[in-house]
Amino acid sequence: ITLAGKQFTTKLSLWYRRQEDPTDTSSWGGGFAASSPFNILKEFSREQSDPIPIGIEGRRNANVWLSATGIDGYVLFIGTGPYPDRI
């Protein structure tokens, strides 16, 4: 994946919650474990003022808010805008 222009080779998990009715909003997000926890903390532990672009191979580009970064290298995020459908 590519997160804010930085390339990571990892397994990614995505989730998607559909609308229960037309007035409801859908939501999506995901997480991954980076091979270098130090680089993740260095790059993404600062306060965010804008969503971060994410590129996932075989899917549309999207934007996310990071919800957690841990010393173990795990990164959790919440999507903003459309779900990154397969292309």
mmCIF file of N, CA and C in Angstrom:
data_model
loop_
_atom_site.group_PDB
_atom_site.id
_atom_site.type_symbol
_atom_site.label_atom_id
_atom_site.label_comp_id
_atom_site.label_asym_id
_atom_site.label_seq_id
_atom_site.Cartn_x
_atom_site.Cartn_y
_atom_site.Cartn_z
ATOM 1 N N ILE A 1 0.844 -1.189 0.000
ATOM 2 C CA ILE A 1 0.000 0.000 0.000
ATOM 3 C C ILE A 1 0.881 1.242 0.000
ATOM 4 N N THR A 2 0.293 2.338 -0.360
ATOM 5 C CA THR A 2 0.970 3.631 -0.282
ATOM 6 C C THR A 2 0.155 4.519 0.646
ATOM 7 N N LEU A 3 0.792 5.049 1.667
ATOM 8 C CA LEU A 3 0.129 5.908 2.640
ATOM 9 C C LEU A 3 0.895 7.218 2.697
ATOM 10 N N ALA A 4 0.230 8.302 2.291
ATOM 11 C CA ALA A 4 0.850 9.635 2.264
ATOM 12 C C ALA A 4 2.155 9.622 1.479
ATOM 13 N N GLY A 5 2.173 8.875 0.366
ATOM 14 C CA GLY A 5 3.348 8.821 -0.480
ATOM 15 C C GLY A 5 4.426 7.857 -0.035
ATOM 16 N N LYS A 6 4.254 7.187 1.092
ATOM 17 C CA LYS A 6 5.224 6.214 1.596
ATOM 18 C C LYS A 6 4.730 4.806 1.264
ATOM 19 N N GLN A 7 5.627 3.973 0.716
ATOM 20 C CA GLN A 7 5.276 2.618 0.293
ATOM 21 C C GLN A 7 5.472 1.637 1.444
ATOM 22 N N PHE A 8 4.484 0.750 1.645
ATOM 23 C CA PHE A 8 4.566 -0.297 2.657
ATOM 24 C C PHE A 8 4.166 -1.626 2.021
ATOM 25 N N THR A 9 4.938 -2.677 2.286
ATOM 26 C CA THR A 9 4.567 -4.017 1.867
ATOM 27 C C THR A 9 4.008 -4.706 3.095
ATOM 28 N N THR A 10 2.723 -5.010 3.065
ATOM 29 C CA THR A 10 2.055 -5.533 4.248
ATOM 30 C C THR A 10 0.739 -6.187 3.853
ATOM 31 N N LYS A 11 0.150 -6.895 4.770
ATOM 32 C CA LYS A 11 -1.208 -7.391 4.590
ATOM 33 C C LYS A 11 -2.159 -6.365 5.168
ATOM 34 N N LEU A 12 -3.205 -6.087 4.425
ATOM 35 C CA LEU A 12 -4.148 -5.038 4.794
ATOM 36 C C LEU A 12 -5.504 -5.665 5.072
ATOM 37 N N SER A 13 -6.176 -5.162 6.058
ATOM 38 C CA SER A 13 -7.537 -5.591 6.364
ATOM 39 C C SER A 13 -8.459 -4.382 6.230
ATOM 40 N N LEU A 14 -9.508 -4.508 5.403
ATOM 41 C CA LEU A 14 -10.489 -3.443 5.223
ATOM 42 C C LEU A 14 -11.843 -3.893 5.763
ATOM 43 N N TRP A 15 -12.619 -2.950 6.266
ATOM 44 C CA TRP A 15 -13.999 -3.234 6.669
ATOM 45 C C TRP A 15 -14.907 -2.167 6.063
ATOM 46 N N TYR A 16 -16.183 -2.537 5.909
ATOM 47 C CA TYR A 16 -17.171 -1.640 5.322
ATOM 48 C C TYR A 16 -18.509 -1.881 5.996
ATOM 49 N N ARG A 17 -19.151 -0.824 6.473
ATOM 50 C CA ARG A 17 -20.482 -0.929 7.073
ATOM 51 C C ARG A 17 -21.457 -0.239 6.133
ATOM 52 N N ARG A 18 -22.388 -1.034 5.614
ATOM 53 C CA ARG A 18 -23.378 -0.509 4.671
ATOM 54 C C ARG A 18 -24.410 0.353 5.383
ATOM 55 N N GLN A 19 -25.116 1.151 4.580
ATOM 56 C CA GLN A 19 -26.225 1.942 5.099
ATOM 57 C C GLN A 19 -27.358 1.000 5.501
ATOM 58 N N GLU A 20 -27.955 1.248 6.660
ATOM 59 C CA GLU A 20 -29.112 0.452 7.068
ATOM 60 C C GLU A 20 -30.384 0.978 6.424
ATOM 61 N N ASP A 21 -30.416 2.270 6.130
ATOM 62 C CA ASP A 21 -31.520 2.879 5.386
ATOM 63 C C ASP A 21 -30.963 4.091 4.646
ATOM 64 N N PRO A 22 -31.724 4.661 3.708
ATOM 65 C CA PRO A 22 -31.192 5.756 2.882
ATOM 66 C C PRO A 22 -30.724 6.992 3.655
ATOM 67 N N THR A 23 -31.221 7.208 4.860
ATOM 68 C CA THR A 23 -30.791 8.379 5.627
ATOM 69 C C THR A 23 -29.520 8.113 6.436
ATOM 70 N N ASP A 24 -29.136 6.854 6.535
ATOM 71 C CA ASP A 24 -27.943 6.463 7.277
ATOM 72 C C ASP A 24 -26.705 6.677 6.408
ATOM 73 N N THR A 25 -25.556 6.820 7.022
ATOM 74 C CA THR A 25 -24.309 6.925 6.255
ATOM 75 C C THR A 25 -23.543 5.611 6.360
ATOM 76 N N SER A 26 -22.846 5.276 5.292
ATOM 77 C CA SER A 26 -21.986 4.095 5.340
ATOM 78 C C SER A 26 -20.637 4.528 5.904
ATOM 79 N N SER A 27 -19.851 3.572 6.340
ATOM 80 C CA SER A 27 -18.525 3.896 6.849
ATOM 81 C C SER A 27 -17.567 2.769 6.495
ATOM 82 N N TRP A 28 -16.286 3.091 6.487
ATOM 83 C CA TRP A 28 -15.281 2.082 6.178
ATOM 84 C C TRP A 28 -13.966 2.446 6.842
ATOM 85 N N GLY A 29 -13.080 1.480 6.917
ATOM 86 C CA GLY A 29 -11.767 1.700 7.500
ATOM 87 C C GLY A 29 -10.927 0.444 7.360
ATOM 88 N N GLY A 30 -9.856 0.379 8.107
ATOM 89 C CA GLY A 30 -8.997 -0.787 8.020
ATOM 90 C C GLY A 30 -7.781 -0.671 8.904
ATOM 91 N N GLY A 31 -6.867 -1.562 8.681
ATOM 92 C CA GLY A 31 -5.638 -1.561 9.454
ATOM 93 C C GLY A 31 -4.586 -2.437 8.806
ATOM 94 N N PHE A 32 -3.357 -2.234 9.207
ATOM 95 C CA PHE A 32 -2.246 -3.061 8.741
ATOM 96 C C PHE A 32 -1.112 -2.980 9.751
ATOM 97 N N ALA A 33 -0.196 -3.935 9.644
ATOM 98 C CA ALA A 33 0.997 -3.941 10.487
ATOM 99 C C ALA A 33 2.198 -3.638 9.604
ATOM 100 N N ALA A 34 2.950 -2.629 9.949
ATOM 101 C CA ALA A 34 4.132 -2.245 9.189
ATOM 102 C C ALA A 34 5.342 -3.019 9.698
ATOM 103 N N SER A 35 6.266 -3.293 8.795
ATOM 104 C CA SER A 35 7.464 -4.043 9.191
ATOM 105 C C SER A 35 8.421 -3.195 10.024
ATOM 106 N N SER A 36 8.286 -1.871 9.946
ATOM 107 C CA SER A 36 9.166 -0.981 10.697
ATOM 108 C C SER A 36 8.337 -0.058 11.594
ATOM 109 N N PRO A 37 8.042 -0.483 12.817
ATOM 110 C CA PRO A 37 7.248 0.355 13.720
ATOM 111 C C PRO A 37 7.846 1.736 13.944
ATOM 112 N N PHE A 38 9.169 1.846 13.988
ATOM 113 C CA PHE A 38 9.797 3.139 14.224
ATOM 114 C C PHE A 38 9.435 4.129 13.127
ATOM 115 N N ASN A 39 9.504 3.688 11.856
ATOM 116 C CA ASN A 39 9.184 4.587 10.747
ATOM 117 C C ASN A 39 7.724 5.009 10.783
ATOM 118 N N ILE A 40 6.830 4.114 11.153
ATOM 119 C CA ILE A 40 5.407 4.449 11.257
ATOM 120 C C ILE A 40 5.212 5.533 12.303
ATOM 121 N N LEU A 41 5.792 5.342 13.477
ATOM 122 C CA LEU A 41 5.637 6.338 14.540
ATOM 123 C C LEU A 41 6.258 7.669 14.141
ATOM 124 N N LYS A 42 7.411 7.625 13.506
ATOM 125 C CA LYS A 42 8.096 8.848 13.093
ATOM 126 C C LYS A 42 7.257 9.628 12.066
ATOM 127 N N GLU A 43 6.684 8.923 11.117
ATOM 128 C CA GLU A 43 5.948 9.580 10.035
ATOM 129 C C GLU A 43 4.535 10.001 10.413
ATOM 130 N N PHE A 44 3.850 9.195 11.238
ATOM 131 C CA PHE A 44 2.419 9.383 11.393
ATOM 132 C C PHE A 44 1.935 9.630 12.822
ATOM 133 N N SER A 45 2.835 9.938 13.747
ATOM 134 C CA SER A 45 2.394 10.181 15.124
ATOM 135 C C SER A 45 2.040 11.645 15.381
ATOM 136 N N ARG A 46 2.210 12.500 14.375
ATOM 137 C CA ARG A 46 1.866 13.912 14.559
ATOM 138 C C ARG A 46 0.368 14.135 14.379
ATOM 139 N N GLU A 47 -0.078 15.275 14.834
ATOM 140 C CA GLU A 47 -1.485 15.645 14.666
ATOM 141 C C GLU A 47 -1.789 15.844 13.181
ATOM 142 N N GLN A 48 -2.944 15.374 12.752
ATOM 143 C CA GLN A 48 -3.348 15.504 11.354
ATOM 144 C C GLN A 48 -4.271 16.696 11.181
ATOM 145 N N SER A 49 -4.016 17.479 10.151
ATOM 146 C CA SER A 49 -4.914 18.587 9.847
ATOM 147 C C SER A 49 -5.762 18.273 8.613
ATOM 148 N N ASP A 50 -5.334 17.275 7.828
ATOM 149 C CA ASP A 50 -6.050 16.855 6.629
ATOM 150 C C ASP A 50 -6.018 15.334 6.538
ATOM 151 N N PRO A 51 -6.985 14.752 5.826
ATOM 152 C CA PRO A 51 -6.925 13.308 5.603
ATOM 153 C C PRO A 51 -5.661 12.939 4.816
ATOM 154 N N ILE A 52 -5.248 11.691 4.955
ATOM 155 C CA ILE A 52 -4.043 11.189 4.307
ATOM 156 C C ILE A 52 -4.455 10.323 3.118
ATOM 157 N N PRO A 53 -3.829 10.508 1.950
ATOM 158 C CA PRO A 53 -4.155 9.661 0.809
ATOM 159 C C PRO A 53 -3.613 8.242 0.992
ATOM 160 N N ILE A 54 -4.425 7.262 0.598
ATOM 161 C CA ILE A 54 -4.019 5.862 0.654
ATOM 162 C C ILE A 54 -4.241 5.240 -0.718
ATOM 163 N N GLY A 55 -3.256 4.492 -1.160
ATOM 164 C CA GLY A 55 -3.342 3.757 -2.411
ATOM 165 C C GLY A 55 -3.203 2.274 -2.123
ATOM 166 N N ILE A 56 -4.177 1.505 -2.585
ATOM 167 C CA ILE A 56 -4.177 0.066 -2.362
ATOM 168 C C ILE A 56 -4.182 -0.600 -3.740
ATOM 169 N N GLU A 57 -3.218 -1.472 -3.979
ATOM 170 C CA GLU A 57 -3.096 -2.103 -5.291
ATOM 171 C C GLU A 57 -4.410 -2.752 -5.715
ATOM 172 N N GLY A 58 -4.853 -2.436 -6.926
ATOM 173 C CA GLY A 58 -6.071 -3.008 -7.468
ATOM 174 C C GLY A 58 -7.346 -2.323 -7.013
ATOM 175 N N ARG A 59 -7.213 -1.197 -6.283
ATOM 176 C CA ARG A 59 -8.384 -0.466 -5.789
ATOM 177 C C ARG A 59 -8.259 1.014 -6.114
ATOM 178 N N ARG A 60 -9.380 1.698 -6.051
ATOM 179 C CA ARG A 60 -9.380 3.150 -6.265
ATOM 180 C C ARG A 60 -8.649 3.826 -5.113
ATOM 181 N N ASN A 61 -8.030 4.952 -5.386
ATOM 182 C CA ASN A 61 -7.383 5.729 -4.325
ATOM 183 C C ASN A 61 -8.442 6.306 -3.403
ATOM 184 N N ALA A 62 -8.068 6.554 -2.169
ATOM 185 C CA ALA A 62 -9.001 7.075 -1.167
ATOM 186 C C ALA A 62 -8.237 7.946 -0.183
ATOM 187 N N ASN A 63 -8.973 8.528 0.758
ATOM 188 C CA ASN A 63 -8.377 9.326 1.834
ATOM 189 C C ASN A 63 -8.819 8.757 3.173
ATOM 190 N N VAL A 64 -7.926 8.830 4.146
ATOM 191 C CA VAL A 64 -8.209 8.272 5.472
ATOM 192 C C VAL A 64 -7.729 9.210 6.568
ATOM 193 N N TRP A 65 -8.323 9.046 7.734
ATOM 194 C CA TRP A 65 -7.824 9.637 8.977
ATOM 195 C C TRP A 65 -7.194 8.497 9.763
ATOM 196 N N LEU A 66 -5.977 8.668 10.236
ATOM 197 C CA LEU A 66 -5.363 7.652 11.090
ATOM 198 C C LEU A 66 -6.017 7.721 12.459
ATOM 199 N N SER A 67 -6.465 6.568 12.939
ATOM 200 C CA SER A 67 -7.107 6.561 14.252
ATOM 201 C C SER A 67 -6.172 6.042 15.335
ATOM 202 N N ALA A 68 -5.153 5.255 14.937
ATOM 203 C CA ALA A 68 -4.189 4.763 15.925
ATOM 204 C C ALA A 68 -2.923 4.307 15.222
ATOM 205 N N THR A 69 -1.791 4.604 15.825
ATOM 206 C CA THR A 69 -0.506 4.046 15.418
ATOM 207 C C THR A 69 0.152 3.551 16.691
ATOM 208 N N GLY A 70 0.676 2.346 16.644
ATOM 209 C CA GLY A 70 1.233 1.774 17.859
ATOM 210 C C GLY A 70 2.705 1.447 17.747
ATOM 211 N N ILE A 71 3.352 1.257 18.885
ATOM 212 C CA ILE A 71 4.773 0.931 18.906
ATOM 213 C C ILE A 71 5.039 -0.441 18.305
ATOM 214 N N ASP A 72 3.981 -1.260 18.146
ATOM 215 C CA ASP A 72 4.123 -2.569 17.527
ATOM 216 C C ASP A 72 4.012 -2.505 16.011
ATOM 217 N N GLY A 73 3.783 -1.300 15.447
ATOM 218 C CA GLY A 73 3.706 -1.124 14.007
ATOM 219 C C GLY A 73 2.316 -1.177 13.427
ATOM 220 N N TYR A 74 1.314 -1.415 14.280
ATOM 221 C CA TYR A 74 -0.058 -1.458 13.782
ATOM 222 C C TYR A 74 -0.576 -0.056 13.500
ATOM 223 N N VAL A 75 -1.267 0.078 12.376
ATOM 224 C CA VAL A 75 -1.873 1.342 11.971
ATOM 225 C C VAL A 75 -3.348 1.073 11.709
ATOM 226 N N LEU A 76 -4.225 1.831 12.358
ATOM 227 C CA LEU A 76 -5.664 1.734 12.134
ATOM 228 C C LEU A 76 -6.136 3.039 11.532
ATOM 229 N N PHE A 77 -7.101 2.954 10.622
ATOM 230 C CA PHE A 77 -7.573 4.160 9.962
ATOM 231 C C PHE A 77 -9.067 4.091 9.684
ATOM 232 N N ILE A 78 -9.660 5.262 9.541
ATOM 233 C CA ILE A 78 -11.072 5.431 9.191
ATOM 234 C C ILE A 78 -11.113 6.151 7.856
ATOM 235 N N GLY A 79 -11.885 5.615 6.925
ATOM 236 C CA GLY A 79 -11.994 6.218 5.607
ATOM 237 C C GLY A 79 -12.832 7.478 5.619
ATOM 238 N N THR A 80 -12.508 8.377 4.719
ATOM 239 C CA THR A 80 -13.299 9.570 4.507
ATOM 240 C C THR A 80 -13.609 9.637 3.017
ATOM 241 N N GLY A 81 -14.859 9.741 2.680
ATOM 242 C CA GLY A 81 -15.236 9.705 1.272
ATOM 243 C C GLY A 81 -15.549 8.295 0.831
ATOM 244 N N PRO A 82 -15.601 8.089 -0.482
ATOM 245 C CA PRO A 82 -15.997 6.788 -1.019
ATOM 246 C C PRO A 82 -15.052 5.655 -0.651
ATOM 247 N N TYR A 83 -15.620 4.449 -0.501
ATOM 248 C CA TYR A 83 -14.864 3.225 -0.253
ATOM 249 C C TYR A 83 -13.955 2.940 -1.452
ATOM 250 N N PRO A 84 -12.745 2.443 -1.230
ATOM 251 C CA PRO A 84 -11.834 2.156 -2.344
ATOM 252 C C PRO A 84 -12.193 0.847 -3.067
ATOM 253 N N ASP A 85 -13.216 0.915 -3.919
ATOM 254 C CA ASP A 85 -13.673 -0.257 -4.658
ATOM 255 C C ASP A 85 -12.565 -0.818 -5.540
ATOM 256 N N ARG A 86 -12.719 -2.096 -5.890
ATOM 257 C CA ARG A 86 -11.787 -2.731 -6.832
ATOM 258 C C ARG A 86 -11.926 -2.095 -8.209
ATOM 259 N N ILE A 87 -10.793 -2.019 -8.907
ATOM 260 C CA ILE A 87 -10.835 -1.475 -10.279
ATOM 261 C C ILE A 87 -10.382 -2.533 -11.261
#
